[in-house]
XYZ file of C-alpha atoms in Angstrom:
762
model
C 84.794 108.776 185.945
C 82.794 111.851 187.022
C 85.647 114.100 185.821
C 85.456 112.499 182.338
C 81.718 113.117 182.117
C 82.252 116.792 182.990
C 84.844 117.162 180.168
C 82.500 115.557 177.600
C 79.621 117.803 178.695
C 81.805 120.909 178.332
C 82.845 119.910 174.758
C 79.209 119.437 173.708
C 78.289 122.875 175.063
C 81.135 124.506 173.175
C 80.048 122.849 169.897
C 76.467 124.091 170.392
C 77.711 127.628 171.062
C 79.990 127.552 167.990
C 77.094 126.319 165.849
C 74.901 129.135 167.132
C 77.582 131.740 166.420
C 78.019 130.428 162.868
C 74.307 130.537 162.237
C 74.063 134.045 163.449
C 76.990 135.222 161.247
C 75.239 134.121 157.988
C 71.733 135.475 158.324
C 68.881 135.319 155.788
C 66.910 138.432 154.888
C 64.058 139.305 152.573
C 63.921 142.568 150.639
C 61.581 144.088 148.088
C 61.925 146.730 145.398
C 61.848 149.422 148.062
C 63.744 148.028 151.038
C 66.701 146.554 149.125
C 68.221 150.069 148.918
C 68.519 150.003 152.725
C 71.327 147.479 152.242
C 72.658 147.851 148.666
C 73.860 151.251 147.557
C 75.708 152.520 144.520
C 78.844 152.557 146.697
C 78.584 149.083 148.201
C 76.835 147.127 150.956
C 75.992 149.106 154.083
C 77.533 147.819 157.291
C 74.301 148.410 159.221
C 70.856 148.507 157.791
C 67.234 148.671 158.952
C 64.461 146.306 157.876
C 60.945 146.525 159.324
C 62.200 148.933 161.968
C 64.929 146.610 163.174
C 68.585 147.449 162.782
C 70.973 144.737 161.591
C 74.683 144.442 161.110
C 75.859 142.960 157.804
C 78.045 139.907 158.064
C 79.963 138.248 155.225
C 77.943 135.350 153.875
C 74.534 136.868 154.583
C 71.772 135.896 152.160
C 69.268 138.372 150.770
C 66.171 137.127 149.005
C 64.677 139.622 146.595
C 60.909 139.295 146.477
C 58.896 139.404 143.259
C 58.631 142.720 141.523
C 60.096 145.257 139.133
C 63.255 146.925 140.371
C 64.109 150.099 138.488
C 67.254 152.208 138.260
C 69.199 149.410 139.873
C 72.933 149.720 140.451
C 74.134 147.200 142.982
C 77.761 147.346 144.035
C 78.792 144.261 145.996
C 81.974 144.835 147.948
C 81.548 142.058 150.526
C 80.747 138.383 150.310
C 77.003 137.935 150.004
C 74.323 135.742 148.507
C 71.513 137.461 146.642
C 68.641 135.331 145.440
C 65.502 136.173 143.511
C 62.379 134.585 144.945
C 60.251 134.694 141.799
C 59.752 137.130 138.931
C 62.380 139.611 139.991
C 63.274 141.972 137.153
C 66.154 144.401 137.508
C 66.365 147.512 135.312
C 69.229 149.976 135.225
C 70.765 152.616 133.041
C 72.913 151.733 130.034
C 76.035 153.401 131.408
C 76.853 151.006 134.228
C 76.464 147.420 135.325
C 73.320 146.514 137.187
C 75.313 144.235 139.471
C 79.017 144.806 140.002
C 80.817 142.347 142.273
C 84.050 143.917 143.407
C 87.234 142.035 144.065
C 86.714 142.405 147.802
C 83.688 140.084 147.745
C 84.827 136.502 147.105
C 82.381 133.607 147.448
C 79.445 135.771 146.425
C 76.465 134.127 144.736
C 73.812 135.712 142.495
C 70.862 133.602 141.456
C 67.440 133.805 139.844
C 67.276 137.373 138.509
C 65.973 138.754 135.263
C 68.397 141.524 134.416
C 67.931 144.065 131.657
C 71.561 145.086 131.526
C 74.922 143.650 132.494
C 76.865 142.121 135.362
C 80.511 142.420 136.243
C 82.466 140.052 138.465
C 85.897 141.107 139.746
C 86.011 138.757 142.744
C 87.154 135.162 142.988
C 84.992 132.096 143.659
C 81.769 133.830 142.651
C 78.728 131.889 141.459
C 76.278 133.398 138.965
C 73.426 130.939 138.536
C 70.014 130.724 136.918
C 69.742 134.351 135.829
C 68.300 135.902 132.699
C 70.253 138.748 131.154
C 68.663 140.737 128.354
C 69.618 143.634 126.100
C 72.951 144.536 127.637
C 74.746 147.387 125.886
C 78.037 145.768 126.882
C 78.990 142.216 127.861
C 76.177 140.287 129.466
C 78.522 139.048 132.193
C 82.094 140.353 132.450
C 84.411 138.198 134.589
C 87.780 139.376 135.846
C 87.981 137.119 138.881
C 89.304 133.583 139.126
C 87.390 130.380 139.880
C 84.080 132.001 138.964
C 81.119 129.785 138.055
C 78.543 130.972 135.518
C 75.784 128.362 135.236
C 72.220 127.892 134.023
C 71.861 131.457 132.817
C 70.033 132.753 129.758
C 71.733 135.667 128.011
C 70.103 137.305 125.004
C 70.783 140.372 122.902
C 74.032 141.746 124.346
C 75.966 144.395 122.398
C 79.286 142.748 123.168
C 79.857 139.198 124.452
C 77.290 137.117 126.232
C 79.971 136.100 128.755
C 83.423 137.680 128.669
C 85.929 136.139 131.062
C 89.571 137.018 131.667
C 89.914 134.978 134.842
C 91.526 131.600 135.379
C 89.716 128.421 136.406
C 86.322 129.802 135.464
C 83.378 127.461 134.992
C 80.836 128.469 132.352
C 78.251 125.718 132.424
C 74.813 125.005 131.016
C 74.054 128.524 129.809
C 71.892 129.557 126.875
C 73.333 132.530 124.993
C 71.744 134.140 121.951
C 72.202 137.156 119.699
C 75.455 138.457 121.145
C 77.064 141.432 119.407
C 80.496 139.791 119.590
C 81.313 136.330 120.915
C 78.715 134.301 122.747
C 81.375 133.282 125.262
C 84.867 134.786 125.341
C 87.406 133.304 127.763
C 91.047 134.376 127.889
C 92.082 132.851 131.192
C 93.739 129.492 131.691
C 92.046 126.273 132.810
C 88.565 127.413 131.892
C 85.735 124.876 131.886
C 83.075 125.732 129.330
C 80.495 122.980 128.959
C 76.876 122.186 128.225
C 76.237 125.645 126.807
C 73.998 126.518 123.882
C 75.227 129.520 121.898
C 73.496 130.776 118.781
C 73.324 133.774 116.457
C 76.388 135.616 117.761
C 77.876 138.316 115.542
C 81.301 136.791 115.980
C 82.165 133.371 117.453
C 79.967 131.127 119.509
C 82.778 130.333 121.961
C 86.175 132.062 121.862
C 88.721 130.512 124.223
C 92.291 131.850 124.161
C 93.628 130.498 127.442
C 95.624 127.321 127.947
C 94.313 124.036 129.344
C 90.706 124.906 128.619
C 87.982 122.258 128.676
C 85.166 122.887 126.203
C 82.635 120.089 126.502
C 79.138 119.299 125.216
C 78.469 122.754 123.838
C 76.089 123.588 121.008
C 77.227 126.510 118.814
C 74.908 127.280 115.928
C 74.195 130.076 113.468
C 77.072 132.254 114.686
C 78.620 134.632 112.155
C 82.168 133.654 113.070
C 83.370 130.235 114.197
C 81.169 127.999 116.256
C 84.007 127.329 118.690
C 87.465 128.866 118.523
C 90.279 127.732 120.799
C 93.683 129.443 120.645
C 95.277 128.092 123.791
C 97.502 125.063 124.226
C 96.443 121.753 125.799
C 92.775 122.492 125.279
C 90.043 119.862 125.139
C 86.966 120.202 122.944
C 84.545 117.378 123.624
C 81.125 116.315 122.345
C 80.209 119.651 120.788
C 77.660 120.424 118.087
C 78.620 123.261 115.768
C 76.108 123.822 112.986
C 75.429 126.584 110.439
C 78.205 128.929 111.550
C 79.558 131.663 109.243
C 83.134 130.416 109.486
C 84.330 127.052 110.772
C 82.432 124.878 113.173
C 85.529 124.406 115.347
C 88.761 126.401 114.956
C 91.745 125.326 117.065
C 95.084 127.158 116.957
C 96.784 125.836 120.067
C 99.233 122.981 120.417
C 98.558 119.615 122.050
C 94.813 120.066 121.975
C 92.359 117.156 122.114
C 89.153 117.228 120.081
C 86.850 114.269 120.718
C 83.321 113.345 119.624
C 82.504 116.623 117.916
C 79.872 117.245 115.247
C 80.409 120.044 112.724
C 77.712 120.366 110.060
C 76.641 123.005 107.527
C 79.330 125.555 108.421
C 80.310 128.194 105.860
C 84.037 127.474 106.059
C 85.427 124.217 107.411
C 83.786 121.794 109.752
C 86.911 121.597 111.929
C 90.015 123.732 111.316
C 93.116 123.140 113.416
C 96.390 125.055 113.014
C 98.287 123.879 116.068
C 100.802 121.052 116.379
C 100.405 117.714 118.158
C 96.623 117.955 118.245
C 94.473 114.828 118.544
C 91.101 114.652 116.807
C 88.987 111.593 117.551
C 85.421 110.767 116.546
C 84.894 113.917 114.537
C 81.844 114.104 112.300
C 82.321 116.972 109.859
C 79.653 116.927 107.164
C 77.884 119.277 104.741
C 80.355 122.138 105.235
C 80.981 124.785 102.572
C 84.728 124.123 102.498
C 86.596 121.158 104.003
C 85.214 118.767 106.536
C 88.479 118.819 108.520
C 91.303 121.235 107.638
C 94.689 120.766 109.319
C 97.607 123.134 108.761
C 99.694 122.159 111.786
C 102.204 119.358 112.161
C 102.279 116.009 113.953
C 98.538 115.870 114.505
C 96.407 112.725 114.760
C 92.896 112.219 113.405
C 91.136 108.935 114.207
C 87.700 107.345 113.870
C 86.264 110.317 112.024
C 83.753 110.868 109.235
C 83.637 113.617 106.609
C 80.700 113.539 104.209
C 79.246 115.819 101.552
C 81.544 118.796 102.060
C 81.973 121.312 99.215
C 85.766 121.028 99.264
C 87.626 117.982 100.557
C 86.645 115.688 103.374
C 90.083 116.139 104.959
C 92.620 118.766 103.867
C 96.035 118.610 105.524
C 98.847 121.024 104.633
C 101.039 120.147 107.590
C 103.628 117.418 107.953
C 103.860 114.368 110.166
C 100.081 114.098 110.490
C 98.378 110.716 111.009
C 94.878 109.810 109.858
C 93.358 106.533 111.036
C 89.938 104.978 110.499
C 88.637 107.812 108.348
C 85.402 107.636 106.394
C 85.286 110.314 103.697
C 82.464 110.184 101.153
C 80.614 112.307 98.622
C 82.816 115.384 99.018
C 82.906 117.814 96.070
C 86.692 117.754 95.834
C 88.950 115.117 97.387
C 88.199 112.588 100.067
C 91.579 113.188 101.728
C 93.962 115.929 100.499
C 97.529 115.848 101.860
C 100.265 118.299 100.822
C 102.805 117.964 103.633
C 105.511 115.340 104.043
C 105.723 112.338 106.369
C 101.938 112.046 106.603
C 100.157 108.739 107.249
C 96.694 107.564 106.229
C 95.544 104.088 107.179
C 92.532 101.880 107.849
C 90.219 104.267 106.023
C 87.292 104.151 103.601
C 87.276 106.844 100.915
C 84.294 106.678 98.550
C 82.431 108.575 95.886
C 84.281 111.891 96.087
C 84.124 114.162 93.020
C 87.901 114.471 92.615
C 90.541 112.104 93.986
C 89.777 109.737 96.806
C 93.222 110.393 98.288
C 95.475 113.201 96.978
C 99.002 113.342 98.378
C 101.810 115.591 97.114
C 104.306 115.362 99.959
C 107.323 113.104 100.333
C 107.591 110.035 102.567
C 103.844 109.529 102.814
C 102.427 106.234 104.118
C 99.001 105.164 102.829
C 98.013 101.856 104.393
C 94.901 99.669 104.383
C 92.745 102.117 102.440
C 89.587 101.476 100.446
C 89.188 104.134 97.752
C 86.195 103.420 95.543
C 83.972 105.306 93.135
C 85.818 108.625 93.131
C 85.573 111.007 90.165
C 89.305 111.170 89.458
C 91.833 108.774 90.956
C 91.327 106.425 93.859
C 94.772 107.418 95.160
C 96.979 110.152 93.663
C 100.523 110.522 94.991
C 103.168 112.881 93.570
C 105.717 112.962 96.362
C 108.854 110.855 96.447
C 109.344 107.764 98.626
C 105.634 107.206 99.146
C 104.629 103.879 100.687
C 101.223 102.611 99.637
C 100.015 99.169 100.656
C 96.957 97.070 101.508
C 94.824 99.002 99.012
C 91.480 98.534 97.275
C 90.997 101.129 94.510
C 88.109 100.308 92.199
C 85.439 102.016 90.088
C 87.218 105.375 90.005
C 86.725 107.890 87.170
C 90.401 107.931 86.210
C 93.046 105.630 87.703
C 92.770 103.356 90.682
C 96.242 104.424 91.859
C 98.250 107.205 90.173
C 101.786 107.790 91.438
C 104.066 110.497 89.995
C 106.715 110.558 92.691
C 110.026 108.751 92.567
C 110.901 105.683 94.631
C 107.345 104.590 95.231
C 106.830 101.444 97.318
C 103.468 99.927 96.395
C 102.654 96.636 98.103
C 99.610 94.385 98.269
C 96.880 95.999 96.253
C 93.851 93.775 96.717
C 91.900 95.309 93.859
C 92.364 98.099 91.339
C 89.504 97.106 89.073
C 86.969 98.761 86.789
C 88.627 102.164 86.746
C 87.957 104.351 83.711
C 91.631 104.772 82.891
C 94.315 102.521 84.387
C 94.183 100.306 87.409
C 97.640 101.556 88.462
C 99.524 104.407 86.766
C 103.222 104.721 87.651
C 104.803 107.984 86.464
C 107.832 108.253 88.741
C 111.273 106.680 88.496
C 112.423 103.768 90.645
C 108.936 102.542 91.491
C 108.725 99.220 93.342
C 105.408 97.389 93.031
C 104.707 93.982 94.583
C 101.658 91.776 95.120
C 98.974 93.348 93.000
C 96.223 90.797 93.477
C 93.808 92.102 90.837
C 93.965 94.951 88.296
C 91.120 93.854 86.087
C 88.492 95.319 83.775
C 90.015 98.797 83.593
C 89.175 100.889 80.509
C 92.844 101.373 79.667
C 95.717 99.387 81.151
C 95.845 97.267 84.243
C 99.247 98.784 85.090
C 100.706 101.697 83.130
C 104.352 102.514 83.952
C 106.077 105.386 82.114
C 109.367 105.999 83.898
C 112.665 104.189 84.254
C 113.772 101.575 86.767
C 110.328 100.360 87.747
C 110.092 96.937 89.393
C 106.725 95.200 89.204
C 106.276 91.821 90.938
C 103.410 89.419 91.487
C 100.574 90.938 89.485
C 97.252 89.613 88.200
C 96.007 91.887 85.411
C 93.143 90.650 83.283
C 90.351 91.798 80.979
C 91.575 95.380 80.632
C 90.549 97.373 77.560
C 94.153 98.004 76.530
C 97.116 96.134 78.023
C 97.477 94.124 81.181
C 100.798 95.898 81.821
C 102.045 98.817 79.716
C 105.621 99.862 80.458
C 107.381 102.642 78.522
C 110.356 103.221 80.794
C 113.814 101.730 80.601
C 115.437 99.218 82.958
C 112.050 97.912 84.014
C 111.594 94.567 85.786
C 108.296 92.757 85.329
C 108.305 89.530 87.351
C 105.676 86.908 88.139
C 102.808 88.546 86.310
C 99.566 87.040 85.050
C 98.118 89.216 82.305
C 95.250 87.411 80.652
C 92.286 88.230 78.422
C 93.229 91.863 77.840
C 91.901 93.566 74.713
C 95.356 94.573 73.524
C 98.507 92.932 74.853
C 99.106 91.063 78.050
C 102.353 93.015 78.524
C 103.479 95.959 76.380
C 107.040 97.199 76.926
C 108.699 99.984 74.913
C 111.707 100.891 77.030
C 115.219 99.514 76.732
C 116.708 96.917 79.074
C 113.357 95.526 80.170
C 113.392 92.266 82.137
C 110.292 90.087 82.021
C 110.379 86.940 84.126
C 107.894 84.260 85.157
C 104.892 85.828 83.488
C 101.741 84.226 82.162
C 100.028 86.137 79.394
C 97.194 84.148 77.912
C 94.022 84.797 75.898
C 94.892 88.416 75.046
C 93.374 90.024 71.922
C 96.764 91.036 70.551
C 100.089 89.693 71.818
C 100.899 87.980 75.065
C 104.057 90.122 75.348
C 104.838 92.984 72.959
C 108.178 94.750 73.339
C 109.769 97.383 71.088
C 112.750 98.325 73.258
C 116.241 96.934 72.828
C 118.074 94.644 75.255
C 114.870 92.951 76.324
C 115.129 89.845 78.500
C 112.207 87.413 78.788
C 112.543 84.115 80.597
C 110.567 81.430 82.414
C 107.279 82.667 80.990
C 104.108 81.302 79.387
C 102.257 83.064 76.580
C 99.370 81.001 75.243
C 96.097 81.431 73.339
C 96.718 85.031 72.323
C 95.039 86.338 69.162
C 98.301 87.526 67.679
C 101.706 86.403 68.908
C 102.669 84.860 72.197
C 105.749 87.134 72.294
C 106.465 89.907 69.792
C 109.854 91.598 70.253
C 110.904 94.413 67.904
C 113.999 95.745 69.663
C 117.539 94.630 69.093
C 119.632 92.419 71.371
C 116.612 90.805 72.955
C 117.021 87.577 74.934
C 114.119 85.167 75.208
C 114.629 81.888 77.001
C 112.801 79.133 78.870
C 109.404 80.291 77.709
C 106.354 78.471 76.412
C 104.239 80.070 73.674
C 101.436 77.869 72.459
C 98.086 78.046 70.672
C 98.518 81.663 69.600
C 96.667 82.882 66.491
C 99.854 84.100 64.856
C 103.330 83.070 65.982
C 104.445 81.733 69.322
C 107.426 84.090 69.244
C 107.945 86.872 66.752
C 111.171 88.864 66.772
C 112.301 91.625 64.393
C 115.300 93.002 66.251
C 118.887 92.212 65.420
C 121.212 90.206 67.678
C 118.285 88.585 69.427
C 118.755 85.319 71.315
C 115.863 82.856 71.520
C 116.803 79.925 73.724
C 115.013 76.881 75.131
C 111.588 78.060 74.051
C 108.648 75.724 73.529
C 106.194 76.782 70.817
C 103.359 74.472 69.823
C 100.061 74.679 68.000
C 100.382 78.301 66.923
C 98.262 79.321 63.941
C 101.209 80.629 61.927
C 104.763 80.063 63.145
C 106.354 78.723 66.271
C 109.282 81.184 66.112
C 109.349 84.013 63.552
C 112.538 86.101 63.398
C 113.263 88.862 60.882
C 116.295 90.422 62.551
C 119.914 89.892 61.596
C 122.576 88.091 63.618
C 120.004 86.317 65.751
C 120.612 83.132 67.708
C 117.767 80.636 67.841
C 119.029 77.810 70.001
C 117.674 74.689 71.737
C 114.009 75.438 71.115
C 111.086 73.088 70.524
C 108.553 73.980 67.850
C 105.798 71.556 67.017
C 102.360 71.458 65.459
C 102.512 75.050 64.250
C 100.449 75.759 61.122
C 103.265 77.254 59.075
C 106.864 77.102 60.264
C 108.356 75.727 63.431
C 111.117 78.326 63.031
C 111.282 81.023 60.364
C 114.250 83.358 60.106
C 114.547 86.023 57.385
C 117.459 88.075 58.676
C 121.085 87.679 57.757
C 123.732 85.867 59.807
C 121.198 83.953 61.850
C 122.312 81.038 64.004
C 119.661 78.320 64.226
C 121.057 75.607 66.451
C 119.937 72.497 68.326
C 116.221 73.072 67.832
C 113.549 70.390 67.621
C 110.884 71.026 64.991
C 108.075 68.500 64.608
C 104.709 68.406 62.855
C 104.847 71.917 61.442
C 104.358 72.816 57.786
C 108.023 73.796 57.584
C 110.348 72.665 60.313
C 112.873 75.462 59.723
C 112.446 78.209 57.115
C 115.442 80.496 56.539
C 115.479 83.408 54.100
C 118.477 85.409 55.232
C 122.002 85.257 53.933
C 124.797 83.557 55.834
C 122.466 81.652 58.083
C 123.972 78.859 60.181
C 121.530 75.998 60.674
C 123.247 73.570 62.970
C 122.396 70.407 64.889
C 118.628 70.754 64.573
C 115.975 68.072 64.357
C 113.223 68.755 61.850
C 110.991 65.744 61.596
C 107.455 64.870 60.556
C 106.677 68.285 59.175
C 103.896 68.660 56.577
C 106.193 70.107 53.942
C 109.959 70.476 54.349
C 112.203 69.806 57.318
C 114.591 72.675 56.541
C 113.877 75.224 53.813
C 116.511 77.861 53.110
C 116.462 80.606 50.461
C 119.357 82.799 51.529
C 122.806 82.595 50.062
C 125.903 81.406 51.901
C 123.888 79.374 54.377
C 125.644 76.761 56.496
C 123.387 73.743 57.052
C 125.282 71.476 59.362
C 124.653 68.295 61.366
C 120.873 68.452 61.233
C 118.486 65.504 61.360
C 115.524 65.825 58.994
C 113.311 62.762 58.975
C 109.847 61.815 57.810
C 108.878 65.203 56.412
C 106.141 65.194 53.773
C 108.165 67.328 51.409
C 111.964 67.563 51.268
C 114.211 66.896 54.220
C 116.431 69.888 53.353
C 115.422 72.241 50.533
C 118.034 74.880 49.682
C 117.418 77.645 47.110
C 120.306 79.923 48.012
C 123.680 80.059 46.346
C 126.976 79.164 47.970
C 125.320 77.066 50.654
C 127.319 74.653 52.741
C 125.390 71.472 53.525
C 127.439 69.284 55.843
C 126.941 66.118 57.881
C 123.153 66.197 57.840
C 120.954 63.142 58.143
C 117.845 62.999 55.933
C 115.726 59.929 56.306
C 112.277 58.777 55.231
C 111.184 62.091 53.788
C 108.330 62.008 51.261
C 110.409 63.681 48.566
C 114.185 64.144 48.303
C 116.299 63.919 51.411
C 118.412 66.961 50.405
C 117.771 69.227 47.428
C 119.871 72.197 46.336
C 118.945 74.176 43.202
C 121.245 77.218 43.338
C 124.819 77.560 42.245
C 128.011 76.915 44.166
C 126.530 74.579 46.735
C 128.921 72.493 48.859
C 127.319 69.222 49.925
C 129.597 67.084 52.090
C 129.363 64.115 54.447
C 125.570 63.929 54.481
C 123.548 60.751 54.891
C 120.269 60.424 52.963
C 118.350 57.197 53.268
C 114.894 55.738 52.713
C 113.532 58.943 51.211
C 110.687 58.631 48.701
C 112.484 60.848 46.231
C 116.229 61.010 45.716
C 118.728 60.971 48.554
C 120.580 64.109 47.381
C 119.398 66.206 44.407
C 121.466 69.118 43.024
C 120.696 71.275 39.964
C 122.875 74.318 40.509
C 126.119 75.012 38.736
C 129.508 74.729 40.376
C 128.158 72.337 42.989
C 130.603 70.290 45.031
C 129.166 67.006 46.199
C 131.515 64.710 48.067
C 131.678 61.985 50.694
C 127.924 61.695 51.090
C 126.032 58.468 51.703
C 122.750 57.700 49.939
C 121.010 54.441 50.789
C 117.734 52.911 49.690
C 116.033 56.001 48.449
C 113.061 55.597 46.074
C 114.597 57.872 43.461
C 118.286 58.400 42.790
C 120.902 58.026 45.455
C 122.678 61.227 44.350
C 121.493 63.274 41.382
C 123.584 66.229 40.118
C 122.979 67.974 36.794
C 124.331 71.501 37.252
C 127.113 72.844 35.122
C 130.692 72.513 36.338
C 129.588 70.239 39.110
C 132.112 68.227 41.058
C 130.988 64.893 42.430
C 133.410 62.586 44.215
C 133.866 60.014 46.956
C 130.160 59.491 47.571
C 128.565 56.220 48.635
C 125.216 55.188 47.209
C 123.550 51.823 47.378
C 120.123 50.252 47.137
C 118.487 53.271 45.501
C 115.604 52.430 43.172
C 116.393 54.504 40.130
C 120.115 54.778 40.157
C 122.673 55.193 42.867
C 124.593 58.018 41.202
C 123.652 60.229 38.315
C 125.807 63.179 37.301
């Protein structure tokens, strides 16, 4: 037990001795403007020195406190580790040819603090700390650093001929310094892994901060009124964080390295760009780049990411990207003098952004394979979104109140999906000028000063659109092979849909209350089906091209005709036309087929056809003025019902017509009224018409196997020469059963009974 106590006592004594030795090896001394030269010479620190008559031996780590006063002609060479501290008001003056303090490489862990230095310092050693000094009017760099792991902190540096701080070392820390009026850069750092933070740099002749090393951290710096860039970083993997760069002669922040990270930076009122990055794979987050003379953010590198950033009131564009593969997320870009976002590279992405009130385009993109997603682009001077590259994808868009078009796409193979609004633009809501465009779910393209959608190229596909109250057309398509499906185009000042290209397909559309036509097409090979065109001020459908096909549509209450067609070889099938102010169906083309339609309550004709070789078959025509009106030669009018019309059931003026198996009842004029020569009237039923059941007044008519009964005039009435009237039945008509007075008529094998005037007269 006693032996253990002795061992413990011995250990304690040794620790006390070691502590005493350590204390002795790092002594503290005071010097003044006279005695400091006893220790510090122009060649280095003296090994032995005398203070107050006592001789001392210098040890590494000694501390010398310089007392208040003016120190002139100072040239301190530090060649050993030492701490020199200014007590208060210590001002060091030297000549302009050399550094006032030069810390050689042999003096690591040296510290210099508290001095006012009219001149420069140089640090060649590692792990040196320069703190809380004032450096004025250096004819070279304020502080030149060649060592590694040097810390420069809390210094004020003003009026240097070169850089305020110039560092070539690695792992340097330049922190919380105030640097003004440097002849070159405020801070220049070329070593790797530099930390430069909390500095204020202003009025440098070149850049505020110039960092060329890799893995630098530049944080919370203020760089203002510098003639070059506020902050320039050329190294890779650099971080620029929470910096303020205002009123610089070039860009606020310039980054040329790869894989850099720029976060929470403010760049205002700079003469070039707010932030300019040329490297690849850079990340910019929470950037605020406003009021700059060029672009807010300018990116020329590839595969960069910009998020949660704001660019306002810049003289060029808010964001200008010339690189490819860049991604922009949650961007606010407003009131810029050019574009909100300007993209010229390919494979770029812009999403979840608000682009407003820019003088040119909200979004301008010229590269291929661009994705623009969930973007609000409102109130811009030109287009909300302009895209000229191929294979662009644009969806979840609001583009309203723009000075030209809401969306303008010139590239091929556009994919445009889910536009919430493209309203109140001064030209078109959507302008498609590239081939093979695919457009789907356009929720509202309304109140635009031209067209809701304007498509000029071939092979466009437009689905699911609401386009109303536009100053021209709801949809205007001039390209060929266009598909327009499931569209509502109402109350437009011209047409609901205007199509001028060939091979257009229009399906499941509703075009109502338009000032001109519901659908107006001038191209050939048109197909319209399953559509509704009502209450338009001209025609429900007006087709001028040949070989059109119109089927399963409803065209009612239009101010002119329900369907008007002037092209040849048109097919109109299973169409319902009611209550139109002129005609239900109006066809002027030749070789048309008008089949299985319903036309009722139209002011003039249920069906009117003026072209030659028309086929009018299996239609139902009720309560019109004329049920069927045919003016073309060689018309075939077959198996129709034309009842209760205000004038005639069927009225035909063309020669060589074939009127076959029709039912014409209860019309207020004639059941069938034929003025053309060489007509063939066969197996028709005419009953209870207000005048004659069938009347033919031209020559060479053939009237066979018809039944005419209970008509208020004659059953069959023929005045033309060379008529052939045979095997007809005329029962209980108020006039004659059959009346034929034309020259060279042939009347045979007819049946007539119960007619009031006479059954047969010929």
